[in-house]
mmCIF file of C-alpha atoms in Angstrom:
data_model
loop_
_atom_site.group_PDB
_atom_site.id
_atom_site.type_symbol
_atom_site.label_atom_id
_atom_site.label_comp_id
_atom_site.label_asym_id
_atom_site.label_seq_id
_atom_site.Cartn_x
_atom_site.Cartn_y
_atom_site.Cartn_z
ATOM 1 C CA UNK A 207 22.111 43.206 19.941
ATOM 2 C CA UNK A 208 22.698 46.410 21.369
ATOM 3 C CA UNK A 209 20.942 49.803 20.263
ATOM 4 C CA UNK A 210 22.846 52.717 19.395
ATOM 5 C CA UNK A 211 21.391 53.750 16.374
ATOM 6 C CA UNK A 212 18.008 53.602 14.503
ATOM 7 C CA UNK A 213 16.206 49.841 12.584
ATOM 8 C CA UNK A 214 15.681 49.618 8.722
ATOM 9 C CA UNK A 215 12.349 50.099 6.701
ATOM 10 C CA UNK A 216 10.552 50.818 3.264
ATOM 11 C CA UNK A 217 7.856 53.130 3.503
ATOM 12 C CA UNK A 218 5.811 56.349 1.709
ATOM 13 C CA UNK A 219 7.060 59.718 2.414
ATOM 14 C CA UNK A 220 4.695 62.601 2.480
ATOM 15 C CA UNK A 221 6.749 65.609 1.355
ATOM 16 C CA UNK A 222 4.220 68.464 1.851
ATOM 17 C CA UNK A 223 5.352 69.714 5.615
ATOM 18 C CA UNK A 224 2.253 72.237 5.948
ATOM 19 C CA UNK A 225 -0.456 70.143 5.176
ATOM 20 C CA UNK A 226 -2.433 67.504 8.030
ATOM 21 C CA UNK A 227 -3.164 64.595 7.013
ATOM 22 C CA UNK A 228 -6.489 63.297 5.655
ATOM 23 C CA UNK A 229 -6.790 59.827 4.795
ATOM 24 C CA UNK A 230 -10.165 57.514 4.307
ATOM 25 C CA UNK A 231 -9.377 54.411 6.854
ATOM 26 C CA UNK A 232 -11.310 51.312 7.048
ATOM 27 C CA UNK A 233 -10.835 48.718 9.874
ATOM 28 C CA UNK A 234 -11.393 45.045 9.195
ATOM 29 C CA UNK A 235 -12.860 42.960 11.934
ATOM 30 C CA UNK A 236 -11.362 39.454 12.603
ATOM 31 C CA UNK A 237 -13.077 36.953 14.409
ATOM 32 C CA UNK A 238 -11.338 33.511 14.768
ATOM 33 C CA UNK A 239 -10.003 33.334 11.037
ATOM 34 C CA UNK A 240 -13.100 34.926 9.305
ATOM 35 C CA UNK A 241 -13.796 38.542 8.788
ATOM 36 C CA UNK A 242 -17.000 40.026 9.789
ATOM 37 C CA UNK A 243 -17.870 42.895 8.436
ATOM 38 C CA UNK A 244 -19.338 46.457 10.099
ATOM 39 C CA UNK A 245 -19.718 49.477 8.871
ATOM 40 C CA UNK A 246 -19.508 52.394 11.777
ATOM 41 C CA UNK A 247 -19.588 55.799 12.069
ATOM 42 C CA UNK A 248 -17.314 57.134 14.751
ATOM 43 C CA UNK A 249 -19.562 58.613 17.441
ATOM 44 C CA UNK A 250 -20.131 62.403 17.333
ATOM 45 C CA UNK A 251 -17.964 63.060 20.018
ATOM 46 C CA UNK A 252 -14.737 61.468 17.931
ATOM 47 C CA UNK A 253 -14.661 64.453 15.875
ATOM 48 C CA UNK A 254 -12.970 66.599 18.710
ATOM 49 C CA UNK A 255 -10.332 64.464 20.153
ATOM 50 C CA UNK A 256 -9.153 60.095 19.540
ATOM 51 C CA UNK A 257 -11.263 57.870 21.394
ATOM 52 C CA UNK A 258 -9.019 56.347 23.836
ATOM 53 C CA UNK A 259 -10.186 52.733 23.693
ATOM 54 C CA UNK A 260 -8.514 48.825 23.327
ATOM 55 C CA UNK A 261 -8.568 47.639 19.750
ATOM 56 C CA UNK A 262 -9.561 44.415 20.208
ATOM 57 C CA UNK A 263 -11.526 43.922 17.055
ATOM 58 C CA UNK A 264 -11.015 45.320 13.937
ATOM 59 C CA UNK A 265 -13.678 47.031 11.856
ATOM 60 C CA UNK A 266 -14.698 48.248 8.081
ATOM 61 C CA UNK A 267 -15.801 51.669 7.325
ATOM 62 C CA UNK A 268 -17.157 52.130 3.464
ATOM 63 C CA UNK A 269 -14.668 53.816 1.522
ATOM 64 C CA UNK A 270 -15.782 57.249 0.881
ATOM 65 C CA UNK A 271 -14.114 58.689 -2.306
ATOM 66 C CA UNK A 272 -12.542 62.252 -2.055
ATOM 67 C CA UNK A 273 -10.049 64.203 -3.505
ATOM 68 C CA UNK A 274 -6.427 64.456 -1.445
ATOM 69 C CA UNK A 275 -5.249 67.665 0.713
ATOM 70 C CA UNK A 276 -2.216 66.960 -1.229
ATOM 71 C CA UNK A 277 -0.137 65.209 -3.846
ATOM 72 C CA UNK A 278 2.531 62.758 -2.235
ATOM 73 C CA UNK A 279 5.636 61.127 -3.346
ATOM 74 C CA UNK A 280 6.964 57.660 -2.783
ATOM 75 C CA UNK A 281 10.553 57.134 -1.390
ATOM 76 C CA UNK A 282 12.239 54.184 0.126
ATOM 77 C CA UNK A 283 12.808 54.210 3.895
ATOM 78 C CA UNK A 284 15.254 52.208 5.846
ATOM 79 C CA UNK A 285 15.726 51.284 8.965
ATOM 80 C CA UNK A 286 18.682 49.191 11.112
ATOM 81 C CA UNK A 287 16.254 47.850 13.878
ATOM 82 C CA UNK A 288 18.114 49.374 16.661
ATOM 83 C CA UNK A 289 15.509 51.251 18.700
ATOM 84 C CA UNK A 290 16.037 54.778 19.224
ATOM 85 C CA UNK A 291 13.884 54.750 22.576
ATOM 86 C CA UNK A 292 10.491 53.028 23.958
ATOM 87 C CA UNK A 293 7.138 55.692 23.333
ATOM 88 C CA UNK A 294 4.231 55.345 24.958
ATOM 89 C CA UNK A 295 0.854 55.770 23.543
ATOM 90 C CA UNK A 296 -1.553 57.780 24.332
ATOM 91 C CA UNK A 297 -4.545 57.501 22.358
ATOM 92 C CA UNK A 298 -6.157 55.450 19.583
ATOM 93 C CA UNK A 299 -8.653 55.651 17.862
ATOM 94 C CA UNK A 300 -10.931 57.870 14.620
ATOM 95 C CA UNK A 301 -9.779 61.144 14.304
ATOM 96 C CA UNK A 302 -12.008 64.499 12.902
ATOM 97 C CA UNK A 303 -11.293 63.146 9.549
ATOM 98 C CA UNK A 304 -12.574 59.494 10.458
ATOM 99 C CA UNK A 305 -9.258 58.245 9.936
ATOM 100 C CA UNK A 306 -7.776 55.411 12.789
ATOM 101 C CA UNK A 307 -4.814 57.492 14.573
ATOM 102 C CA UNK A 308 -2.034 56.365 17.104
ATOM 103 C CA UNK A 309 -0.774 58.975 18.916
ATOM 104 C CA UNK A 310 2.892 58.764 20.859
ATOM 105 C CA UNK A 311 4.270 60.216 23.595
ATOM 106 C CA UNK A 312 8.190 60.434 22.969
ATOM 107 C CA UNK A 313 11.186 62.522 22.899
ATOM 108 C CA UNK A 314 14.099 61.424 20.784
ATOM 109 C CA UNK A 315 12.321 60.976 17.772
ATOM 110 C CA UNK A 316 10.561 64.378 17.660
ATOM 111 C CA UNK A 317 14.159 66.179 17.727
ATOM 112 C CA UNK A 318 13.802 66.629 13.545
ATOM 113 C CA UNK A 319 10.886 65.580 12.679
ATOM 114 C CA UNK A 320 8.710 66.520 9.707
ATOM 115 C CA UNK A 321 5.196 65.934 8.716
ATOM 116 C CA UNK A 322 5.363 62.778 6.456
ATOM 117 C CA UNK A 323 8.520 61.220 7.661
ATOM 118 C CA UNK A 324 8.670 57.344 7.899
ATOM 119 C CA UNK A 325 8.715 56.071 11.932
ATOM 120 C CA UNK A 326 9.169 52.442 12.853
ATOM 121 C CA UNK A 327 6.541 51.487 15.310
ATOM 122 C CA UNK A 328 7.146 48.418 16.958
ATOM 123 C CA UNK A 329 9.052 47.195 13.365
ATOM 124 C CA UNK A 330 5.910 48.333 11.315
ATOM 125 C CA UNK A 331 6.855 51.466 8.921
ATOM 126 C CA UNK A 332 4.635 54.616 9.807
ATOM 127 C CA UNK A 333 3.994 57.858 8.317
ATOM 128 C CA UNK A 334 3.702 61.052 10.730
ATOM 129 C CA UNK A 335 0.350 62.463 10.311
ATOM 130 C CA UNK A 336 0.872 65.707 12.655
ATOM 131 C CA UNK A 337 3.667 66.238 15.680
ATOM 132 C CA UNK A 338 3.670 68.832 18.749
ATOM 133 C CA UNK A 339 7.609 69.134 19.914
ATOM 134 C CA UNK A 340 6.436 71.386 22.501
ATOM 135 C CA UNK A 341 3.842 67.582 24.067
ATOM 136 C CA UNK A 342 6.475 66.002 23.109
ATOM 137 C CA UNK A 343 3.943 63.701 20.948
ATOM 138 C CA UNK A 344 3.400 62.585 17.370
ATOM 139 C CA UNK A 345 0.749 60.661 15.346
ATOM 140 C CA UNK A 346 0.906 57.954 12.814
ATOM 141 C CA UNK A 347 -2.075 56.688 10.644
ATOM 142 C CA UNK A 348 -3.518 52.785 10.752
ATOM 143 C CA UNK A 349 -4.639 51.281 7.561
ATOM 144 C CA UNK A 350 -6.504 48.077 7.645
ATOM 145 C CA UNK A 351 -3.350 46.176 6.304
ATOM 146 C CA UNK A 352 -1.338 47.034 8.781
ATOM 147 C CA UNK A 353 -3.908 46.229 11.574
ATOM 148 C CA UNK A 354 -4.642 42.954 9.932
ATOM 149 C CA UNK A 355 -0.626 42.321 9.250
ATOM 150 C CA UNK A 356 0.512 43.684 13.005
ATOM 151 C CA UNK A 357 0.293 43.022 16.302
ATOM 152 C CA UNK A 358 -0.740 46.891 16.573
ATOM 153 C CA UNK A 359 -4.269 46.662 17.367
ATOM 154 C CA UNK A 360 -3.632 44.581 20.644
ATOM 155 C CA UNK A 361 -2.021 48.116 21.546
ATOM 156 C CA UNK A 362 -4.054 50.238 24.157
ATOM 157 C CA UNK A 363 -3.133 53.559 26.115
ATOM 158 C CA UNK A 364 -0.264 53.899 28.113
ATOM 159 C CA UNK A 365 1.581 50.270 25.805
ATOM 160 C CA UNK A 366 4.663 50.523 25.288
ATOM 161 C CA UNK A 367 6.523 50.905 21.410
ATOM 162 C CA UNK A 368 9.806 50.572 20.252
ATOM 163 C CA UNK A 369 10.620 53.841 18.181
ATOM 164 C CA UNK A 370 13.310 54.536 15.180
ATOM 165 C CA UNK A 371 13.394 57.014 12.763
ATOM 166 C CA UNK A 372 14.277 55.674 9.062
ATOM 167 C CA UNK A 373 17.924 56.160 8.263
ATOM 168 C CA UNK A 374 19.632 59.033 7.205
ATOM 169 C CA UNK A 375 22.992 59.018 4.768
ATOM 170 C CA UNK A 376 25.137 59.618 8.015
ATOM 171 C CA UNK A 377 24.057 56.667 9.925
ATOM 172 C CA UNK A 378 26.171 54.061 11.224
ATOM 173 C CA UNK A 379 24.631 50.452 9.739
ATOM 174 C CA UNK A 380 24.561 49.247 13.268
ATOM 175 C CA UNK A 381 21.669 46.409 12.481
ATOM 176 C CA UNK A 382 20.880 44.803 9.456
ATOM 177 C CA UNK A 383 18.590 46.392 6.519
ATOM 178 C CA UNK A 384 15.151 46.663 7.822
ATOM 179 C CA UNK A 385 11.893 47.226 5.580
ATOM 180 C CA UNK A 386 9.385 47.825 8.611
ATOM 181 C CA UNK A 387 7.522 45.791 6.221
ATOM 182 C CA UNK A 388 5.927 43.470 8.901
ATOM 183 C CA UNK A 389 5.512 39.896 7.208
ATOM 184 C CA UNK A 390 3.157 38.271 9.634
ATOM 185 C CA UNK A 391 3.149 38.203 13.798
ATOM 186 C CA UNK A 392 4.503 35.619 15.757
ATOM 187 C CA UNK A 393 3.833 34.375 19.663
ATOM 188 C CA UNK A 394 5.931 34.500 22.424
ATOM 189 C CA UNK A 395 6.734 30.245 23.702
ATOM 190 C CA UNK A 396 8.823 30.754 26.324
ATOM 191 C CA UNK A 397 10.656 33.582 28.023
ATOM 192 C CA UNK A 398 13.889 31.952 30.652
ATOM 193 C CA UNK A 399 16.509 34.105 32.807
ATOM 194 C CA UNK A 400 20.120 33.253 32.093
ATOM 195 C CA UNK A 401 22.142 35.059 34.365
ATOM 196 C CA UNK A 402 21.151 38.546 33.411
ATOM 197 C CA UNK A 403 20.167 37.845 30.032
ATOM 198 C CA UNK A 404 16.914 36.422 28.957
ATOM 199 C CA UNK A 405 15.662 33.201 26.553
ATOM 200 C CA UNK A 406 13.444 34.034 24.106
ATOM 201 C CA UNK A 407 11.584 31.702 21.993
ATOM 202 C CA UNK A 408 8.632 32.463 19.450
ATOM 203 C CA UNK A 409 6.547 31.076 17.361
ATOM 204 C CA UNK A 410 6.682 31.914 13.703
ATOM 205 C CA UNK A 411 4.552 29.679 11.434
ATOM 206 C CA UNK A 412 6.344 27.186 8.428
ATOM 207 C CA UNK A 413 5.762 29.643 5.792
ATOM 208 C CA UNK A 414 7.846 32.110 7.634
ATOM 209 C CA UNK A 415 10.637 30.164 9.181
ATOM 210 C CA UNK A 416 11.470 29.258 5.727
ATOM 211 C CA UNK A 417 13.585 32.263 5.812
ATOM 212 C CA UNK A 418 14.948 32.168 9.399
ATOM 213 C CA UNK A 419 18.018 30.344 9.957
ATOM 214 C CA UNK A 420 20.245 30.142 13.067
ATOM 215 C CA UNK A 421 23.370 33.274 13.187
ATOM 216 C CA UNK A 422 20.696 34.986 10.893
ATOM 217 C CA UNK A 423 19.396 38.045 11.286
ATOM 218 C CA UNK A 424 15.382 38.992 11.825
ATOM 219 C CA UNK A 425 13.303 41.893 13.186
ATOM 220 C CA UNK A 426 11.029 41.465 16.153
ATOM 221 C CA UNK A 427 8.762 44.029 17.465
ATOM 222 C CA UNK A 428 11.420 46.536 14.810
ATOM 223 C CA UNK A 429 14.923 44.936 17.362
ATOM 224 C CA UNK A 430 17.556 43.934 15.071
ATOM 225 C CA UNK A 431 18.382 40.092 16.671
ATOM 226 C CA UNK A 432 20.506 37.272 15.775
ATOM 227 C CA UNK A 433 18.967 34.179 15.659
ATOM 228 C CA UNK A 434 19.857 31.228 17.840
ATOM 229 C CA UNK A 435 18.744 27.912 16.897
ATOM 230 C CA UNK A 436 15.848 27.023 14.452
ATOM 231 C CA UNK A 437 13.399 24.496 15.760
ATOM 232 C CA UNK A 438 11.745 22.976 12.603
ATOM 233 C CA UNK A 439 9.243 20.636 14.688
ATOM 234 C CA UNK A 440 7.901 23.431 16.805
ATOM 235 C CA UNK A 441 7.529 26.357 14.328
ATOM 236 C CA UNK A 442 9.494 27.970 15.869
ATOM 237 C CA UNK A 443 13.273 30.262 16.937
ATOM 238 C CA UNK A 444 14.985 31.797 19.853
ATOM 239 C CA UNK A 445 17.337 34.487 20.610
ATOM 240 C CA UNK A 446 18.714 35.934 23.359
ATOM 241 C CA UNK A 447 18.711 39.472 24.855
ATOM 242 C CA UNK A 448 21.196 40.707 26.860
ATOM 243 C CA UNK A 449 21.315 42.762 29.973
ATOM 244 C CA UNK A 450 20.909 46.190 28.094
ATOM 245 C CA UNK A 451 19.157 45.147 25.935
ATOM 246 C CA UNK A 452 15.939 44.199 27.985
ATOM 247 C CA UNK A 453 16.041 47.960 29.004
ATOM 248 C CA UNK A 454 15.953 49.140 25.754
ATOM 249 C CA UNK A 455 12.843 47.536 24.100
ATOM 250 C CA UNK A 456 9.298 46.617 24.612
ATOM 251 C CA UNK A 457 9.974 42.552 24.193
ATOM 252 C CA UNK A 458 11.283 41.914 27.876
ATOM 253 C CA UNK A 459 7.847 43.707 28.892
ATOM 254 C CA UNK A 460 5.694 41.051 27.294
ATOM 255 C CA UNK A 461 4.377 37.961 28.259
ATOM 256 C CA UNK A 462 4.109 34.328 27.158
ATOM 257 C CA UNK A 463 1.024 33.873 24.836
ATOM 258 C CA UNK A 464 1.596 37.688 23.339
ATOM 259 C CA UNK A 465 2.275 38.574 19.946
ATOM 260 C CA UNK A 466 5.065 40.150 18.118
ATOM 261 C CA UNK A 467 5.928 41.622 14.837
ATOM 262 C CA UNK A 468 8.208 39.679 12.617
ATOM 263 C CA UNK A 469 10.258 40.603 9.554
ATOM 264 C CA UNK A 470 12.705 38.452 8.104
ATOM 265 C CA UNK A 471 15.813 38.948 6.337
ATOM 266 C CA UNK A 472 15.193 40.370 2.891
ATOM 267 C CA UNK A 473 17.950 38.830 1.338
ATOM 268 C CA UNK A 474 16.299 35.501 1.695
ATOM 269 C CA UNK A 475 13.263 36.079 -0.346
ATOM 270 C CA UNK A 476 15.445 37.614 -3.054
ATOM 271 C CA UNK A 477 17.134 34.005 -3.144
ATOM 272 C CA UNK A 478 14.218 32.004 -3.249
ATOM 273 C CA UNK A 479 12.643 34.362 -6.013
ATOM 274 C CA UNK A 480 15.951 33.995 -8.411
ATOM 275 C CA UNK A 481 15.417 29.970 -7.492
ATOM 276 C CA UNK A 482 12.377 29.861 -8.411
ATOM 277 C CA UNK A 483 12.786 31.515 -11.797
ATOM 278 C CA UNK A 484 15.435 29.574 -12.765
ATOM 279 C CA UNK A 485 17.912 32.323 -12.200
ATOM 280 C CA UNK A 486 20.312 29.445 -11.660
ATOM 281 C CA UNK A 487 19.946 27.632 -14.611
ATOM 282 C CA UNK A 488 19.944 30.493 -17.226
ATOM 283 C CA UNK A 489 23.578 31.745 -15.450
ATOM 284 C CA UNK A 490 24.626 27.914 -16.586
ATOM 285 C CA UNK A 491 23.676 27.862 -20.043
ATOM 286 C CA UNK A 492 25.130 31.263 -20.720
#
């Protein structure tokens, strides 16, 4: 699908525009499919600047009660999964306030930006934390949910991210409605040339390809795609990227083996919910 205009996603607006933001973040570690816990203190040094470093484990700081800089306000974001432009980031790591902090390099996406606005980051929903137009960078805060739920921690300076700013009243619907509620990560099967367009097939897990069915839409990596075929046996879908495309996003870039962030179709799990509750039956007998 081809991007003109930005993905869709739910997330929590931060209204006040003069305060930074101060959040308490804990890291989980995995390791194989069990958590280990650590509690760190971010070296002395981290207080001045992010520590640039691969996240390839994920860790758990005690949660410190405090009062907030400031009261927020929850909205609903959208997005249409048709990335805005490809950022690049440039550090992560614990900020002075000992909270984990992406920071991006980009340009479209600063053009009206505001402290607390809702980013899509690779498909997962992100608030901005603090912005500098004239760097031409922005920062997002990492929860543990979202590094346990993403494929964001395999980030590391200089990655690639597909960026697009939640929808505004004005924007053409050119995707389908996107949460940036990641639902779990998928892996990358198989990536084959046809022509100038490119094959790709990934891995999603029976408990999420449930909701995936071929002509369908689903978000990968925050790209608004139409699914191909469904292959029940395997786990797994394709879909195909055209020529633009490829330039456009951070999939093409990966490799076989990597992971991606998956969201499927909303509509779905409304269906299955109204199912389930015997929203069927009650329209019936009425």
């Amino acid at each position: 699908m081809a991007l003109s205009s930005p993905p869709t996603f739910l997330c929590r607006y931060r209204p006040e525009r003069s305060s930074t933001m101060a959040e308490t973040t804990s890291i989980v570690a995995l390791s194989g499919s069990s958590f280990a816990q650590t509690h760190l203190k971010p070296p002395p040094q981290l207080h001045s600047s992010l520590k640039p470093s691969r996240l390839s484990s994920f860790f758990i700081k005690p949660p410190q009660p405090r009062q907030p800089k400031f009261n927020t306000n929850t909205i609903k974001s959208l997005f249409t999964g048709i990335v805005e432009e490809m950022g690049t980031v440039k550090q992560l790591g614990f900020d002075q306030d000992n909270s984990f902090t992406m920071k991006i390099q980009a340009r479209t996406i600063l053009e009206d930006v505001h402290l607390g606005d809702s980013i899509s980051v690779n498909g997962t929903c992100l608030t901005v934390t603090e912005f500098d137009t004239d760097l031409s960078e922005f920062s997002v805060g990492l929860s543990p949910e979202t590094l346990r739920k993403t494929s964001l921690g395999e980030l590391e300076t200089g990655s690639l991210v597909n960026l697009e700013r939640a929808l505004s009243p004005s924007t053409r619907m050119g995707g389908h409605f996107v949460q940036g509620h990641v639902d779990a990560t998928g892996e990358i099967m198989d990536m084959t040339p046809e022509g100038d367009s490119l094959w790709v097939k990934v891995k999603a897990g029976r408990d999420l390809l449930k909701y995936i069915v071929p002509k369908g839409f689903i978000a990968v990596d925050g790209t608004s795609l139409t699914v191909v075929d469904v292959f029940d046996e395997e786990e797994s879908f394709n879909f195909m990227l055209v020529a633009y495309t490829q330039q456009k996003i951070v999939i093409p870039l990966k490799k076989v083996g990597q992971k991606v962030n998956l969201e499927v179709d909303i509509l779905g799990k409304y269906v299955e919910r109204l199912l389930s509750n015997g929203f069927v039956d009650s329209i019936k007998s009425s």
